[in-house]
CSV table of C-alpha atoms and ligand atoms in Angstrom, one decimal:
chain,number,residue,atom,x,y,z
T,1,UNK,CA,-32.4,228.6,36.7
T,2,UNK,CA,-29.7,230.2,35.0
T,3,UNK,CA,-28.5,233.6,36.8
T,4,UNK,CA,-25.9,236.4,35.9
T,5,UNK,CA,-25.6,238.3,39.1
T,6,UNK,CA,-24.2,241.8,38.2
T,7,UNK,CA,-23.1,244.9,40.1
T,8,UNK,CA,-19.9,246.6,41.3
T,9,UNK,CA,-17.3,246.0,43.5
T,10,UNK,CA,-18.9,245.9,46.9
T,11,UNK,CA,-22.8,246.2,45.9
T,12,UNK,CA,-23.4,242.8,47.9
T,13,UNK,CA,-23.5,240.2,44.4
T,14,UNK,CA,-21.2,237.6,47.0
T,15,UNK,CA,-23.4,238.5,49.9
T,16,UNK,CA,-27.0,237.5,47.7
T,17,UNK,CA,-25.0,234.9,46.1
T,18,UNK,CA,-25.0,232.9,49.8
T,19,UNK,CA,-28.6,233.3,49.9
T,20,UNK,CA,-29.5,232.0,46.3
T,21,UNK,CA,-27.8,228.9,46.9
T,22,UNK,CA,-29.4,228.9,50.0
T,23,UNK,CA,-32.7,228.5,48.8
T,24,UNK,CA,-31.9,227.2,45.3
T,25,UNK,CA,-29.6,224.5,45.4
T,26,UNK,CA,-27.5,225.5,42.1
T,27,UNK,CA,-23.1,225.9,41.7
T,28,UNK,CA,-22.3,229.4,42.6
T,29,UNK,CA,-19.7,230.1,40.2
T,30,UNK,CA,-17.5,233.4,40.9
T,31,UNK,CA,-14.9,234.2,38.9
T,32,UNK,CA,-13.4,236.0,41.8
T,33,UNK,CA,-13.1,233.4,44.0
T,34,UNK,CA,-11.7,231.3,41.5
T,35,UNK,CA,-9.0,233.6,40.8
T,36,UNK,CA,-8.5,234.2,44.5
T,37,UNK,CA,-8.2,230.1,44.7
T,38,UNK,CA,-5.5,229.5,42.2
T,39,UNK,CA,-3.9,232.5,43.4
T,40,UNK,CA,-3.9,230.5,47.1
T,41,UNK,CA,-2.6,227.8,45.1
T,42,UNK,CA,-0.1,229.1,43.4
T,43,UNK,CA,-0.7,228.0,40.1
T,44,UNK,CA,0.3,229.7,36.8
T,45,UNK,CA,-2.9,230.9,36.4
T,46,UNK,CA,-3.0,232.6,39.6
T,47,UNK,CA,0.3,234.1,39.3
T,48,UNK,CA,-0.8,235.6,36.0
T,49,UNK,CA,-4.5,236.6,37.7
T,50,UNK,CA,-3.1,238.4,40.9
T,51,UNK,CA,-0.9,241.0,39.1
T,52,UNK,CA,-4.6,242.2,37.4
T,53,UNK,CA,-6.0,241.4,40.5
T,54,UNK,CA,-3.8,243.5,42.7
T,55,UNK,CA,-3.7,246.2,40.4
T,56,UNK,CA,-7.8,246.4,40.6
T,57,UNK,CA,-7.6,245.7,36.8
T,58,UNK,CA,-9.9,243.0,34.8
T,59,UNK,CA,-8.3,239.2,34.2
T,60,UNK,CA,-7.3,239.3,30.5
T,61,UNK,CA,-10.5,238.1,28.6
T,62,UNK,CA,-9.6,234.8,26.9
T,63,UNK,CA,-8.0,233.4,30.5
T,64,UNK,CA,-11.6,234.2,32.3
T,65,UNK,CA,-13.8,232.8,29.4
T,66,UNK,CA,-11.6,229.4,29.4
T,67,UNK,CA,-12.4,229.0,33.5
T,68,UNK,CA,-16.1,230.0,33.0
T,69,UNK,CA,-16.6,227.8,29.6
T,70,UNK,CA,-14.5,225.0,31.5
T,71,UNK,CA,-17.2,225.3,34.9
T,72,UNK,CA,-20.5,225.6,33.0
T,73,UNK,CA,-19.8,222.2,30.9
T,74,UNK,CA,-19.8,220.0,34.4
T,75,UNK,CA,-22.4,218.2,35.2
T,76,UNK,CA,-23.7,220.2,38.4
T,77,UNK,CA,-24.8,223.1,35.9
T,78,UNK,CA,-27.5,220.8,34.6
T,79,UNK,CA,-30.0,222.5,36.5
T,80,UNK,CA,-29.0,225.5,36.7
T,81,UNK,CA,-26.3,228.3,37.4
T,82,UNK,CA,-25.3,231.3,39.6
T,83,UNK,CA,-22.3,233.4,37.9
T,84,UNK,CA,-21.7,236.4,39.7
T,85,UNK,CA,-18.8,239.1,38.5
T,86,UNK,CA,-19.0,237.3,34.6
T,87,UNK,CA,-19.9,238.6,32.5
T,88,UNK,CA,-17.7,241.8,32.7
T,89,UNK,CA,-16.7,243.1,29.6
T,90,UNK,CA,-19.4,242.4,25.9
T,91,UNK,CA,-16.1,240.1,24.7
T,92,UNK,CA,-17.0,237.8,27.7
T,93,UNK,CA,-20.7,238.7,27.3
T,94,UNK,CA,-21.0,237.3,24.0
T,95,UNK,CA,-18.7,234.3,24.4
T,96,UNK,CA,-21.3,233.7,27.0
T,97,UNK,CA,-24.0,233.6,24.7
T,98,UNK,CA,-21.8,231.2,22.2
T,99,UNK,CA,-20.8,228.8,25.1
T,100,UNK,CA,-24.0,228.1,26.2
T,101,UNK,CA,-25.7,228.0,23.1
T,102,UNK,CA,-23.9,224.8,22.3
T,103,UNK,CA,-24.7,223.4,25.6
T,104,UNK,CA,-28.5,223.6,24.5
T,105,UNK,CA,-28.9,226.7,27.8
T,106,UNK,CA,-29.6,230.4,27.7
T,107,UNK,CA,-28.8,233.1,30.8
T,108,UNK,CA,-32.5,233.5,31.7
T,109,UNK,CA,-32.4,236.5,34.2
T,110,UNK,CA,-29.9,239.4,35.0
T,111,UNK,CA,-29.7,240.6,38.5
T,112,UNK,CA,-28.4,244.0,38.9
T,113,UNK,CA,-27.4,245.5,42.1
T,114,UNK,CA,-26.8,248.9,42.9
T,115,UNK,CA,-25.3,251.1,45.5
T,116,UNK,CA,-24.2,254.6,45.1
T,117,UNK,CA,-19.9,254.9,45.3
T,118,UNK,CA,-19.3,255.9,49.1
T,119,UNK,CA,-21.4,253.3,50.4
T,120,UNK,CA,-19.6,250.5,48.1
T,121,UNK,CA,-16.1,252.4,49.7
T,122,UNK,CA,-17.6,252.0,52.5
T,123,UNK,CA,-18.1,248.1,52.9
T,124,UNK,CA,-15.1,246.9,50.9
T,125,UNK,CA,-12.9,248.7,53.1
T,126,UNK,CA,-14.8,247.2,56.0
T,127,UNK,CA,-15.1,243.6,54.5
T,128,UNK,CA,-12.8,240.8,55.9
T,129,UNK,CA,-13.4,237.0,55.7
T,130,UNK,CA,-12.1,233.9,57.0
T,131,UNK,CA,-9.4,231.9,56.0
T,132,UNK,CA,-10.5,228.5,56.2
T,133,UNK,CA,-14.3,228.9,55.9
T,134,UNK,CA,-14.6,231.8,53.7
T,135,UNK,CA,-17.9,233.2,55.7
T,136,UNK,CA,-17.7,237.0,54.8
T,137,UNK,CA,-18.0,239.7,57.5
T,138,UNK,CA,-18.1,243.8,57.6
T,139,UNK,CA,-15.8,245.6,60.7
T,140,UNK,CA,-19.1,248.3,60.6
T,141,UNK,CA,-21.9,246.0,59.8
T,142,UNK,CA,-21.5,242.5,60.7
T,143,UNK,CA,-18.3,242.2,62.7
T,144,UNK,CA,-17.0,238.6,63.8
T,145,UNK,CA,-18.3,238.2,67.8
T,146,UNK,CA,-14.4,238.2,68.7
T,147,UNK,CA,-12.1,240.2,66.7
T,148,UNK,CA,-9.8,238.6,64.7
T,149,UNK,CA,-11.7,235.3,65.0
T,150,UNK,CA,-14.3,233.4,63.0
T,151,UNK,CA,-17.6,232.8,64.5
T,152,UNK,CA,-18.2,229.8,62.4
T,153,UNK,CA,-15.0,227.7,62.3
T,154,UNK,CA,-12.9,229.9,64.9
T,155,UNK,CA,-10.5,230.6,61.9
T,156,UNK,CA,-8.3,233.6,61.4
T,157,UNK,CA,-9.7,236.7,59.8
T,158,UNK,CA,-8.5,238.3,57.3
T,159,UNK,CA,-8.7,241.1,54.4
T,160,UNK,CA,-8.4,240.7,50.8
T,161,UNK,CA,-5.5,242.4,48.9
T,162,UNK,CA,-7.6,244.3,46.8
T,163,UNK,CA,-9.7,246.1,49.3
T,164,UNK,CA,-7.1,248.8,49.9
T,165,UNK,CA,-7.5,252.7,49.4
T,166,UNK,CA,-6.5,252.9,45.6
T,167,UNK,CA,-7.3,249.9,44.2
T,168,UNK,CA,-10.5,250.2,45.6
T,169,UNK,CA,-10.9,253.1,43.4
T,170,UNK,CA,-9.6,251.5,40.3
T,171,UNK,CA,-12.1,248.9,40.3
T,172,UNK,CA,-14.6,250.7,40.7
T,173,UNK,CA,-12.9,253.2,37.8
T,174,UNK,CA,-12.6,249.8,35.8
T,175,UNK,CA,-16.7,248.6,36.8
T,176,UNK,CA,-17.6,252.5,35.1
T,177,UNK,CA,-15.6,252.2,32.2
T,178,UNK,CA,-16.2,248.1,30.9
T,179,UNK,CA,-18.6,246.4,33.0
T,180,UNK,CA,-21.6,249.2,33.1
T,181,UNK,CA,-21.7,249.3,29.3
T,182,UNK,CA,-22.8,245.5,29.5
T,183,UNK,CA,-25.9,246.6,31.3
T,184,UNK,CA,-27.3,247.7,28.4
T,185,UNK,CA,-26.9,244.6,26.5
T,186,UNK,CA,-29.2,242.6,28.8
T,187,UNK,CA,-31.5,245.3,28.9
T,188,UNK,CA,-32.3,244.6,25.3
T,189,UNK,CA,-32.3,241.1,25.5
T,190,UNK,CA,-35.1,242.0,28.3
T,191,UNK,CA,-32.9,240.1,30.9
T,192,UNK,CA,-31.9,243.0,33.2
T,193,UNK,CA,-33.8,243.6,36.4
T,194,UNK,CA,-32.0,246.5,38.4
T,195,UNK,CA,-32.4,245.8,42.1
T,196,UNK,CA,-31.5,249.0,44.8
T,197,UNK,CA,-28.3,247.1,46.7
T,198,UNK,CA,-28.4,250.1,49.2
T,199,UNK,CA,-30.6,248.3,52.1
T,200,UNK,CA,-30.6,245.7,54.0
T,201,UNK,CA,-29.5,242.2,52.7
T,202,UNK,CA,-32.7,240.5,53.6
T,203,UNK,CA,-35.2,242.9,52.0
T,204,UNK,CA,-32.3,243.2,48.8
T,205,UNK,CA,-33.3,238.9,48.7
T,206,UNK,CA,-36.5,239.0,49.2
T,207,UNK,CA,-36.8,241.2,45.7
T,208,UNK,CA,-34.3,238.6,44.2
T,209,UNK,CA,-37.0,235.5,45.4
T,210,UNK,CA,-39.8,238.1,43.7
T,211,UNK,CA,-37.8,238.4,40.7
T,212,UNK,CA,-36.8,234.7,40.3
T,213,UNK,CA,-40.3,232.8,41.3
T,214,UNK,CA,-41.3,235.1,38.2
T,215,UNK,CA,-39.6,233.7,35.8
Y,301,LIG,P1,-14.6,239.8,42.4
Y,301,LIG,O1,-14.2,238.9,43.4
Y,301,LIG,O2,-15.7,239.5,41.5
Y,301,LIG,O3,-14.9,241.2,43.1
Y,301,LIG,P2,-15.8,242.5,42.7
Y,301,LIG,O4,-16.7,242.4,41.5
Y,301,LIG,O5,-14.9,243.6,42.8
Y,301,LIG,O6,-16.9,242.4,43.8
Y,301,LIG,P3,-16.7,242.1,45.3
Y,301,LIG,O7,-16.6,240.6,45.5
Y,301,LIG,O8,-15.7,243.0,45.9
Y,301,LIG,O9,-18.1,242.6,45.9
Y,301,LIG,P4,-19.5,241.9,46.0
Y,301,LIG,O10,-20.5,242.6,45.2
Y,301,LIG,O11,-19.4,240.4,45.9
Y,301,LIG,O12,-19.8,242.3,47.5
Y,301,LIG,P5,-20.0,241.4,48.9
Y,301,LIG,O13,-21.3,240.7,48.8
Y,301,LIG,O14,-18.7,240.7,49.2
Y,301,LIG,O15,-13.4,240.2,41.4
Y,301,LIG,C1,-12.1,240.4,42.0
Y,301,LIG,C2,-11.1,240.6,40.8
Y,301,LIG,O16,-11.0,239.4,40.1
Y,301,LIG,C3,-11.4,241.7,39.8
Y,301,LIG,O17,-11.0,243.0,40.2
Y,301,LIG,C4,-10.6,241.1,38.6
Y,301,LIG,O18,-9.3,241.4,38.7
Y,301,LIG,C5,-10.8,239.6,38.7
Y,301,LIG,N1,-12.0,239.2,38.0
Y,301,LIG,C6,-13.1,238.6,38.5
Y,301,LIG,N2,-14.0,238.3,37.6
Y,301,LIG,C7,-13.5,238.7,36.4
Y,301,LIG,C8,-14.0,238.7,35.1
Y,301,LIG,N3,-15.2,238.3,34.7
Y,301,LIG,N4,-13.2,239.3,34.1
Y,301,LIG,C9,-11.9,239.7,34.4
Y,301,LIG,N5,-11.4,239.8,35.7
Y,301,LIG,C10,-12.2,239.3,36.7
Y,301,LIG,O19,-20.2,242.6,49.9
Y,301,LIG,C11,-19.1,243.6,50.2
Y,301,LIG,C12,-19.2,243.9,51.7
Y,301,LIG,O20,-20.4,244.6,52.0
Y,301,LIG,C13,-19.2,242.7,52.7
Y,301,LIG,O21,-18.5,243.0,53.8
Y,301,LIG,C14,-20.7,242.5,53.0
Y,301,LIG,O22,-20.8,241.9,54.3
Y,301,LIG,C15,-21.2,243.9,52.9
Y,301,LIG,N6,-22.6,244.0,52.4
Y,301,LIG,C16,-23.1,243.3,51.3
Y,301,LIG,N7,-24.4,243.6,51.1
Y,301,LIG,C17,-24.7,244.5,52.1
Y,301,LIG,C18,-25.9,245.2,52.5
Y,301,LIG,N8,-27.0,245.1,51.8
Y,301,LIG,N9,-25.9,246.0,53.6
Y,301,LIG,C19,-24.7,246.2,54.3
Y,301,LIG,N10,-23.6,245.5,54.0
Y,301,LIG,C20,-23.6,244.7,52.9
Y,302,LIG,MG1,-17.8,239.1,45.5
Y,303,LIG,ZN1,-14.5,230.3,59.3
């Protein structure tokens, strides 16, 4: 199964991601989280990545293709794939395309989620996560039992740099202006399905099972 998990900022792509690989044991690969890892450890790459990052702006293109090209040729990706926030602009779309053509592999489904713009304020200003583990919370939703604390691994909690007031609102600015165009392009490869993000994450997966026993 090879998935492109689309959406803006907040509309829950990390939060289905942990229930894909749930159920389907393929890599989840998130360009995100791979920024936000060499950022942690302060490699070159990441010092280049967090000044887009923190500015809510994209990753210059030919850094996030070389990651994503780089991930998809190991061997775990035999069977399968989960990106979620690539592709983001067509550049990356179609270098996509080329990359896995020569590894013999096509994306087979797009996965759109959707929420309308207050509710995606909403939960990335209430999102926190935890250090060590990574297990992702919301201060409204799904709070950790103790504050401050993670329920899992008893870690510290804490908020990502990029979920503050106005860079908040430049990624979402940045999702309008070069990611939603993309949309169209796996619509006419017959590849987009557009899922509503604004309910419960259970019932959002239980589409996404619909949708990928389908194929
Ligand atoms: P990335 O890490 O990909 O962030 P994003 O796309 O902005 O998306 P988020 O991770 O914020 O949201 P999500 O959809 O995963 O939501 P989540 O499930 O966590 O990218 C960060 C940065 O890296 C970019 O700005 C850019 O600089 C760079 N970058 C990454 N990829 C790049 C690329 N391809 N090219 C260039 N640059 C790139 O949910 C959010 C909150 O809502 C959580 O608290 C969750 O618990 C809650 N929630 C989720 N679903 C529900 C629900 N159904 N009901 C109630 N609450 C929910
Ligand atoms: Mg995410
Ligand atoms: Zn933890």
């Amino acid at each position: 199964m090879n998935i492109i998990l689309m959406g803006p900022p907040g509309a829950g792509k990390g939060t289905q991601a942990e229930l894909i690989k749930a159920k389907y044991p393929i890599p989840h690969i998130s360009t995100g989280d791979m920024f936000r890892e060499a950022v942690s450890n302060g490699t070159q790459m990441g010092k280049e990545a967090q000044k887009y990052m923190d500015a809510g702006k994209l990753v210059p293109d030919q850094v996030t293709i070389g990651i994503v090209e780089e991930r998809l040729a190991q061997s775990d990706c035999a069977k399968g794939f989960l990106l979620d926030g690539f592709p983001r602009t067509t550049v990356q779309a179609e270098a996509l395309d080329q990359t896995l053509k020569k590894l013999n592999k096509k994306v087979e489904v797009a996965l759109n989620i959707a929420a309308p713009d207050e509710i995606l304020i909403e939960r990335l200003s209430g999102r926190v996560s935890c250090k060590d583990c990574k297990k992702v919370y919301n201060l409204s939703y799904s709070p950790p039992a103790q504050a401050g604390v993670c329920d899992i691994c008893g870690g510290e909690i804490i908020q990502r740099s990029d979920d503050r007031g106005e860079t908040v609102a430049k990624r979402l600015e940045v999702y309008n202006e070069q990611t939603a165009p993309l949309l169209k392009y796996y619509d006419e490869c017959q590849l987009l399905h557009n899922l509503d993000g604004n309910r419960d994450s259970r019932e959002v997966f239980q589409e996404v099972v619909r949708i990928l026993e389908s194929l």
